[in-house]
Coordinates of C-alpha atoms in Angstrom, one line a residue:
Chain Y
X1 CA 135.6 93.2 -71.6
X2 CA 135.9 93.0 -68.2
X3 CA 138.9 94.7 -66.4
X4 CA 139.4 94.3 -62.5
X5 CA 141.5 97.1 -60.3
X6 CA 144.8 94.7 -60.5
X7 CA 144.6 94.9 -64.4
X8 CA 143.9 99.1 -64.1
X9 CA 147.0 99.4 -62.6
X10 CA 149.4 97.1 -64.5
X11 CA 147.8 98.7 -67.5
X12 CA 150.2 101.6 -69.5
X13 CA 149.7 104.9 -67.8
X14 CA 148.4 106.6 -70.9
X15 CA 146.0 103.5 -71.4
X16 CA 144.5 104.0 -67.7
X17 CA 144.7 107.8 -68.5
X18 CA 142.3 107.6 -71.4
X19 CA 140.2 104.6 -69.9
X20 CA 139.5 105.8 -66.9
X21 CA 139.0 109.8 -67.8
X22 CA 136.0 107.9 -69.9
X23 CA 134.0 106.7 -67.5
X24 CA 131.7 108.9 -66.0
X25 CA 130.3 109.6 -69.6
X26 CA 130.3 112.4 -71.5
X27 CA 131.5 115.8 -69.3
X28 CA 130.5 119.3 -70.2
X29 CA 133.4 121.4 -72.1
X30 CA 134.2 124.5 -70.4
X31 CA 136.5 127.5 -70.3
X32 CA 137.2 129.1 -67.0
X33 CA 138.8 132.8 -67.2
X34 CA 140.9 134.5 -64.6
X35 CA 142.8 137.4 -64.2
X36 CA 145.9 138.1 -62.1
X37 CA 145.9 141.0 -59.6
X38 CA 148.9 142.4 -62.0
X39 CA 146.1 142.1 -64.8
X40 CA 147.5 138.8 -66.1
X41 CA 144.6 136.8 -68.1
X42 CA 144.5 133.2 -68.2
X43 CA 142.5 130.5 -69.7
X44 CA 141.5 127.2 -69.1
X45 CA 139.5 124.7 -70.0
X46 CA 137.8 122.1 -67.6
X47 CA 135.7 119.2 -68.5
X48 CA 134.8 118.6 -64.3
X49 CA 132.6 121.9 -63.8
X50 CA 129.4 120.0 -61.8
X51 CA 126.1 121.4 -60.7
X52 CA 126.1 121.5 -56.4
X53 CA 122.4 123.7 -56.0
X54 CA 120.7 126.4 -57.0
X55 CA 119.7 128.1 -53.6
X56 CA 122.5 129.2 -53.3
X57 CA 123.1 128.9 -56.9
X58 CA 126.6 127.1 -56.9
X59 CA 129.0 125.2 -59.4
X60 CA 131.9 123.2 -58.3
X61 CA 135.3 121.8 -60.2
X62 CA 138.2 119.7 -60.0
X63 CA 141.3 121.0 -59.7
X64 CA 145.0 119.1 -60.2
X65 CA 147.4 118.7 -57.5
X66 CA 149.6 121.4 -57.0
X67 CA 153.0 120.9 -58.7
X68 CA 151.7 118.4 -61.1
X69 CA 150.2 121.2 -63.3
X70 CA 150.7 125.1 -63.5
X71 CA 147.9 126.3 -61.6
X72 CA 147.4 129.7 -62.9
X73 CA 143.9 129.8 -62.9
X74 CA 143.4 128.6 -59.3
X75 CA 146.2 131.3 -57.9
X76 CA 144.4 134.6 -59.9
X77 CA 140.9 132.5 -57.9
X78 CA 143.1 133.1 -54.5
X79 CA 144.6 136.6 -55.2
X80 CA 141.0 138.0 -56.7
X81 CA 138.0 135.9 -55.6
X82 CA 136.4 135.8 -58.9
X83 CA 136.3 134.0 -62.2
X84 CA 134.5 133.4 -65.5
X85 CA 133.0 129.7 -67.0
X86 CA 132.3 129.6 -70.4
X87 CA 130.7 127.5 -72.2
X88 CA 132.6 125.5 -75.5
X89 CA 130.5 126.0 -79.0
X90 CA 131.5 123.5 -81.6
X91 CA 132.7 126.2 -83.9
X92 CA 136.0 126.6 -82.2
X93 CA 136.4 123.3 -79.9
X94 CA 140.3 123.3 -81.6
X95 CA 141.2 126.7 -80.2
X96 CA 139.3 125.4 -76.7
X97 CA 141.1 122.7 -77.1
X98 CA 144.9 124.2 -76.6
X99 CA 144.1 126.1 -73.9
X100 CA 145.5 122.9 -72.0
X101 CA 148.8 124.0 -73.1
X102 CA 151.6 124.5 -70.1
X103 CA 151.9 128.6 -71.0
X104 CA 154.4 130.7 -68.7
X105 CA 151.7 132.6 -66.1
X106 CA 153.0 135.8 -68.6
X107 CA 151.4 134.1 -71.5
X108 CA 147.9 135.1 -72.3
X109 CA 145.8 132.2 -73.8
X110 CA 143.2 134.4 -74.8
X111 CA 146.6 135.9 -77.0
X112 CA 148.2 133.1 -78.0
X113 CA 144.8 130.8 -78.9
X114 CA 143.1 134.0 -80.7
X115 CA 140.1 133.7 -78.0
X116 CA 138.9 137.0 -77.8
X117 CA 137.7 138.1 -74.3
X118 CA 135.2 140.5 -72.9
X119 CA 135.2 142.5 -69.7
X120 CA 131.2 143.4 -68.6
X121 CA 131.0 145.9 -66.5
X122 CA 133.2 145.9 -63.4
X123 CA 133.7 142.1 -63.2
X124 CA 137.3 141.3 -62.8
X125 CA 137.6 138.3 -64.5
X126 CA 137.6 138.3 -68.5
X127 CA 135.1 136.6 -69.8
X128 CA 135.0 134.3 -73.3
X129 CA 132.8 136.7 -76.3
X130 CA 132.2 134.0 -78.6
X131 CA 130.9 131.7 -75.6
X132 CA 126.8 131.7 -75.6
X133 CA 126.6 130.9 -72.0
X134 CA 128.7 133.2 -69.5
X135 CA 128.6 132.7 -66.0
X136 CA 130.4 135.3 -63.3
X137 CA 131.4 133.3 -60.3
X138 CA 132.9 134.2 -57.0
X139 CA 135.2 131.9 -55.2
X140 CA 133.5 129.9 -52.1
X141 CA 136.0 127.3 -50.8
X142 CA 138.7 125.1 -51.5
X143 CA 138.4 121.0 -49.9
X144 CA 140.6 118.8 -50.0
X145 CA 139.9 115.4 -52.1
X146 CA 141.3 112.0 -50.8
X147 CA 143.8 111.8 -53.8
X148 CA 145.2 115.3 -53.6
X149 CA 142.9 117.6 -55.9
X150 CA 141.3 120.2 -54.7
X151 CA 137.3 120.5 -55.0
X152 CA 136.8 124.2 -55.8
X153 CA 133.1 125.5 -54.6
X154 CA 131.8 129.0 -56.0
X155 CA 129.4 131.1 -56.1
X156 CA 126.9 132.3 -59.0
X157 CA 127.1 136.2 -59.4
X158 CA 125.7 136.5 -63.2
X159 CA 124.7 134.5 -66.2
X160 CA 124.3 135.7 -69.5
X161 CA 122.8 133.9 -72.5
X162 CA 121.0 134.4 -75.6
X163 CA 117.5 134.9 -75.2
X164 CA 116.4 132.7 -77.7
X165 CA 117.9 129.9 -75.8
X166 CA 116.1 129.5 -72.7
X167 CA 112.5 128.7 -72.7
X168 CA 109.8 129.7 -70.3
X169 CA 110.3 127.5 -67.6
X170 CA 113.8 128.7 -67.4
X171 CA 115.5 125.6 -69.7
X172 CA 118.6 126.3 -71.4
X173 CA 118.5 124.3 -74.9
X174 CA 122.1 123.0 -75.7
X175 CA 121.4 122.4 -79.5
X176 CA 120.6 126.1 -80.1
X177 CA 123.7 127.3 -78.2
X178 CA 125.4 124.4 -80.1
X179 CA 126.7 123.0 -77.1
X180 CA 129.3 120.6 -76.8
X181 CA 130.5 117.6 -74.8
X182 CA 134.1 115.8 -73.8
X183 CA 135.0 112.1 -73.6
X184 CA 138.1 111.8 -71.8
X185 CA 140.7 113.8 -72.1
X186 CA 140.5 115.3 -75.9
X187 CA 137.3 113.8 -77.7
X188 CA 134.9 116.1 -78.9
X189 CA 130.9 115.4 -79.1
X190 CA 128.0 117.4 -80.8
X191 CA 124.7 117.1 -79.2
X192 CA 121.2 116.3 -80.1
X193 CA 118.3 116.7 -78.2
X194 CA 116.4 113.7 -77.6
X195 CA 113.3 114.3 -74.9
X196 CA 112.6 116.0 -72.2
X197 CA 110.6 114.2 -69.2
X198 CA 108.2 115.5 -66.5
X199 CA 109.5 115.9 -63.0
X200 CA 109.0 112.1 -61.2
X201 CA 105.9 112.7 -58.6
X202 CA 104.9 109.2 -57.3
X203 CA 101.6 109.1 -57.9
X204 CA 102.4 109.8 -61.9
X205 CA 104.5 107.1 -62.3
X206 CA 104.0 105.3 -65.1
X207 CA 103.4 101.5 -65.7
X208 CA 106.6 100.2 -67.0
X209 CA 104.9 96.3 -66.9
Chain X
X1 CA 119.8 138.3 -71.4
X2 CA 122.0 139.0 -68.3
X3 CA 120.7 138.0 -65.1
X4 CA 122.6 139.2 -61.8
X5 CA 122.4 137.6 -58.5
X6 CA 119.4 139.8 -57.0
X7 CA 117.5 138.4 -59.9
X8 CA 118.3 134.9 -59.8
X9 CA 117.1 135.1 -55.9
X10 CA 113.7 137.0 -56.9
X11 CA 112.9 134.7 -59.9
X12 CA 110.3 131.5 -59.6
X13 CA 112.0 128.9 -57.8
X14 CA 111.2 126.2 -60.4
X15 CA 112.3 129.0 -63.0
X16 CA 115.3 129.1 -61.1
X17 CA 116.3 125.3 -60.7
X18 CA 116.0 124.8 -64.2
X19 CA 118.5 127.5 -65.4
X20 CA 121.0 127.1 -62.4
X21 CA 120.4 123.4 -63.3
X22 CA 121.2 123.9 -67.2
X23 CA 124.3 126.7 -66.4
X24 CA 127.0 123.7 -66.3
X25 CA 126.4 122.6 -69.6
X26 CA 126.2 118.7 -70.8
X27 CA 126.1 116.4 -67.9
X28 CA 126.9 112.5 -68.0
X29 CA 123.3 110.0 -67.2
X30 CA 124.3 107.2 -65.1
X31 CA 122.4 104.8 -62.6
X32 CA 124.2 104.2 -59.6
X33 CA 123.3 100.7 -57.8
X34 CA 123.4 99.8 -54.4
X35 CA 122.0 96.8 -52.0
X36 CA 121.4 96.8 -48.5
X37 CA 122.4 94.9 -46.2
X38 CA 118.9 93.3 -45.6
X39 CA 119.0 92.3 -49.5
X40 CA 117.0 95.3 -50.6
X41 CA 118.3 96.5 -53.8
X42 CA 118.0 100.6 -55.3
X43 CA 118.7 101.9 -58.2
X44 CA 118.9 106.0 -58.7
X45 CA 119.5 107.9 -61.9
X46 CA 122.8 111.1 -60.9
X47 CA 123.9 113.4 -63.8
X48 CA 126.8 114.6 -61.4
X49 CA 129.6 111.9 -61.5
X50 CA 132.9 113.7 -62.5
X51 CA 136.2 112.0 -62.5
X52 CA 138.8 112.9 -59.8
X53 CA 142.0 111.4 -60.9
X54 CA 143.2 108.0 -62.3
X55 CA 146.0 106.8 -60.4
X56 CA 144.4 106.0 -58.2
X57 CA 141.1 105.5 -60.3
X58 CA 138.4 107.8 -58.3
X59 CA 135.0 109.3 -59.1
X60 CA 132.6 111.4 -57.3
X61 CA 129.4 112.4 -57.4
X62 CA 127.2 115.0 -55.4
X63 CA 124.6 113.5 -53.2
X64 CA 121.5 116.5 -52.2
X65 CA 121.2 117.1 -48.2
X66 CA 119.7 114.6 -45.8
X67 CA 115.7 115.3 -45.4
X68 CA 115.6 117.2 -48.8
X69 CA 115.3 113.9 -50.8
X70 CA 115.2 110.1 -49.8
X71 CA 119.2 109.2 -49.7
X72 CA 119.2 105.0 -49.6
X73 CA 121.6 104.9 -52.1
X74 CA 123.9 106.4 -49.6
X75 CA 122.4 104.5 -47.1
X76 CA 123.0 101.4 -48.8
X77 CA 126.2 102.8 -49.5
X78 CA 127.6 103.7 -45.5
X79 CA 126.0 99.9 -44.7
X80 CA 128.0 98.1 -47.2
X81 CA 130.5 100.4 -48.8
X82 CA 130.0 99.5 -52.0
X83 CA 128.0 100.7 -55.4
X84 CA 127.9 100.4 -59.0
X85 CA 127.6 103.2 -61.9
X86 CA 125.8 102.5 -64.9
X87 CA 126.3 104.1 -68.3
X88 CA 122.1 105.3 -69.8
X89 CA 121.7 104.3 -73.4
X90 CA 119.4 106.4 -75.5
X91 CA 117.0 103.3 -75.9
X92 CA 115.9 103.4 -72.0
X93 CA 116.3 107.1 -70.7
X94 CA 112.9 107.3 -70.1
X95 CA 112.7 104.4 -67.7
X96 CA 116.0 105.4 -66.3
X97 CA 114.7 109.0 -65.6
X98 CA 111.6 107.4 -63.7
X99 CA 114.2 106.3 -61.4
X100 CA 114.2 109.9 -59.7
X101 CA 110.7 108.6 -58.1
X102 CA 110.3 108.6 -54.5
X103 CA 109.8 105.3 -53.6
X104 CA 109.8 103.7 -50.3
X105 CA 113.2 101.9 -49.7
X106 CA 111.2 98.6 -49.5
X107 CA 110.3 99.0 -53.2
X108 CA 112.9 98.7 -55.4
X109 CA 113.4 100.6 -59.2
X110 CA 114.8 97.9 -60.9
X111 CA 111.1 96.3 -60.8
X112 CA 109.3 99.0 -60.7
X113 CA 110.6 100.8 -63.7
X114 CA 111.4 97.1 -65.4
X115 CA 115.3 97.4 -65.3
X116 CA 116.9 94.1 -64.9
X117 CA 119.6 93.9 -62.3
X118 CA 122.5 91.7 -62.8
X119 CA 124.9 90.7 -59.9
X120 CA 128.5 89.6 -61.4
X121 CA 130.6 87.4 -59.6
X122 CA 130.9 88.2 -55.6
X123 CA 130.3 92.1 -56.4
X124 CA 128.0 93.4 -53.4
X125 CA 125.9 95.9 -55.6
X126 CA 123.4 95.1 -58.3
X127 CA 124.7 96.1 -62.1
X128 CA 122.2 97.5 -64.5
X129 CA 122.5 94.7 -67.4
X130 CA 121.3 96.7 -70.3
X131 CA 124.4 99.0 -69.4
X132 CA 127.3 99.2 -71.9
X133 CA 129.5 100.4 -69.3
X134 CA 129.3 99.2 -66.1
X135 CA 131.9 100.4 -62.7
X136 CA 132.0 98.7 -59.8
X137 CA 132.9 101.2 -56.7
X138 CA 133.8 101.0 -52.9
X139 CA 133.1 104.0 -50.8
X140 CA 136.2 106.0 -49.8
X141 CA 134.8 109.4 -48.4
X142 CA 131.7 111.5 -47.8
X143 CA 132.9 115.2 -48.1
X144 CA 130.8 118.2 -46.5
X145 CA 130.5 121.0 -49.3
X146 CA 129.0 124.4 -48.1
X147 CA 125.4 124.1 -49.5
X148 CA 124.8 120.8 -47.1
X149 CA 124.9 118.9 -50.0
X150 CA 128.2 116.1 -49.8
X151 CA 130.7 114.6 -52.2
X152 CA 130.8 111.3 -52.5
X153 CA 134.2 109.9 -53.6
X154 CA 135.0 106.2 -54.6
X155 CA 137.4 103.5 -56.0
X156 CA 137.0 102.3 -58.8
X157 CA 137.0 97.9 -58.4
X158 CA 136.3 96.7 -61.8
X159 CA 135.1 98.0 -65.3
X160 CA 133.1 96.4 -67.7
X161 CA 132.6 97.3 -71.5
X162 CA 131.8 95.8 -74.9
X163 CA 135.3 95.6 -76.6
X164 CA 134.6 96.9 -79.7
X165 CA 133.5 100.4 -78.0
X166 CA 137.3 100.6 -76.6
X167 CA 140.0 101.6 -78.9
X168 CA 144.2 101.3 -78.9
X169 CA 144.4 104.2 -76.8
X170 CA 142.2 103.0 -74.0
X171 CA 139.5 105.5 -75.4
X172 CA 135.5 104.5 -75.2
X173 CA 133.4 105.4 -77.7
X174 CA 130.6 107.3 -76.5
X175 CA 128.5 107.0 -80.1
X176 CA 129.0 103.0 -79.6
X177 CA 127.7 102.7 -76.8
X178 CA 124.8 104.7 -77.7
X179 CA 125.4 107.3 -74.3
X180 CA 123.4 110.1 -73.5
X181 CA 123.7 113.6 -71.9
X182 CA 121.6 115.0 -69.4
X183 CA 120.6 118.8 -69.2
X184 CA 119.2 120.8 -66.3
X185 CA 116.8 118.4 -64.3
X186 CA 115.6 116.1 -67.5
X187 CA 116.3 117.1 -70.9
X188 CA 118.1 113.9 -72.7
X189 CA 120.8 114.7 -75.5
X190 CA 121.9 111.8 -77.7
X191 CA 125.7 112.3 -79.0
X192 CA 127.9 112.5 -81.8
X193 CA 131.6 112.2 -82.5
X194 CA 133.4 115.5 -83.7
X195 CA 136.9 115.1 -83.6
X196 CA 139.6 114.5 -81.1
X197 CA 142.6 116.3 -80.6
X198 CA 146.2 115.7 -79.3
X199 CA 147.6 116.0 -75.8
X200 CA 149.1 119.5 -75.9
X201 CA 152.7 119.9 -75.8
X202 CA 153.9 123.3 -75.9
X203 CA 156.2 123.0 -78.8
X204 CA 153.7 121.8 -80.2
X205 CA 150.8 124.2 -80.7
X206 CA 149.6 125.6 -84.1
X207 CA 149.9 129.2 -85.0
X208 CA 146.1 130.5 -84.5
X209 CA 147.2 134.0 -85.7

């Protein structure tokens, strides 16, 4: 099926919604974890947190416009400077899942979706206890996007993981964390490794003939 | 294992780029295409295309600093204004991954890693044809992010997709199409389907207690 930009948006809005949230492929699933400066704890989860480098180690993600979602977890960002990712495990994807929901800022998720949290050390932000992959971030910047999100830009300040996960040359395996992905906005995908390939140096390229 | 910042900076630089590369969890394998204005044609695998919004339809993707890496698909892109992304299929991820080579912009990937190109109609940039999903895309904005790395946002022009991997809702199939994740720098994940969940409405969430 081939479907041009005039189609796209004489589709149904929910149609476009779902089409077009599929087609970067599949997204990594997320939980971001903030907390007021009145000690309010949100939730979240994001399927748009993207790798940007690693010296300095920084992870970037999309954010809404404002007014067209609560933005609870952007304003603790502003009023604190810091926040928590968490990683999804297929285990409890569901209760991931509702975080979506359109809370009052009063309403913990962590409370209402049975998530337990986890303050370590003096990190302000709450992070996720089931979640095998915790990552303390400090804010870096908010930009402007062309369509009215924000792009948000932080800062690495601390990972922590299970042991067993990473290998020596500092690889975190997905399967053995069971790791999970998203497909648009609400489809849930299990993973499988499949192969791991050498960094590409020219003169080791194979013949593909 | 909890690694803080001071760590992170002392570790082994590949060490390093591995984890920081891994921390973001899954990460969607596409090919983006381009063609020059002289005709020459490059294809280049990115596992950072997130989706921005879809009214209108955008997607961006994060491009590494000028001198650090060869950048002709942005060249290709400023010169013409126009690319194409490229769903990976589990069948051909390790040619697609050879694609991260070096090569001189004279030589293109699609021969030299035996990926046939495929132009559709009067589109400027080269599709992938093995691709189940194919986007074609016209530039809209290079933005600077703090780490000299940019973000590369787009329109998206067209979309094409076997039918039977689309259902009712508008939602692709990632298991039909075969897709693939990527983690850190080039570990390959194949997928599975889990379970999808409603839209959450707030009168309508389940009691987790």
């Amino acid at each position: 099926m081939r479907i041009d930009k005039e189609q796209l948006y004489q589709a149904d809005r929910k149609w476009r919604l779902n089409l077009v949230n599929s087609l970067s492929g599949i997204k990594p699933a997320n939980l971001i974890g903030t907390r007021s400066k009145a000690g309010l704890n949100n939730l979240a989860i994001f399927s748009s947190v993207v790798h940007l480098g690693s010296n300095p180690a920084q992870l970037g993600f999309v954010l809404r416009p404002q007014g067209e979602v609560p933005r609870h977890t952007f304003e603790n960002i502003l009023e604190t400077g810091f926040y928590t990712i968490n990683h999804i495990q297929e285990e409890w994807i569901r209760k991931a899942h509702y975080t979506s929901a359109k809370l009052d800022r009063e309403e913990s998720e962590f409370e209402r979706m049975q998530i337990e949290k986890e303050f370590i050390e003096d990190f302000h932000a709450p992070f996720v206890k089931e979640s095998p992959v915790k990552i303390g971030m400090k804010f870096n910047a908010e930009i402007a996007l062309p369509n009215g999100c924000s792009f948000i830009v932080g800062d690495v300040l601390s990972v922590i993981f299970p042991d067993e996960a990473l290998n020596d040359l500092g690889q975190l395996d997905l399967v053995k964390i069971e790791g999970v992905g998203i497909s648009g906005l609400n489809s849930y995908y299990s993973l499988e490794k499949l192969n791991t390939f050498p960094y590409v140096r020219t003169h080791e390229i194979p013949d593909f003939k």
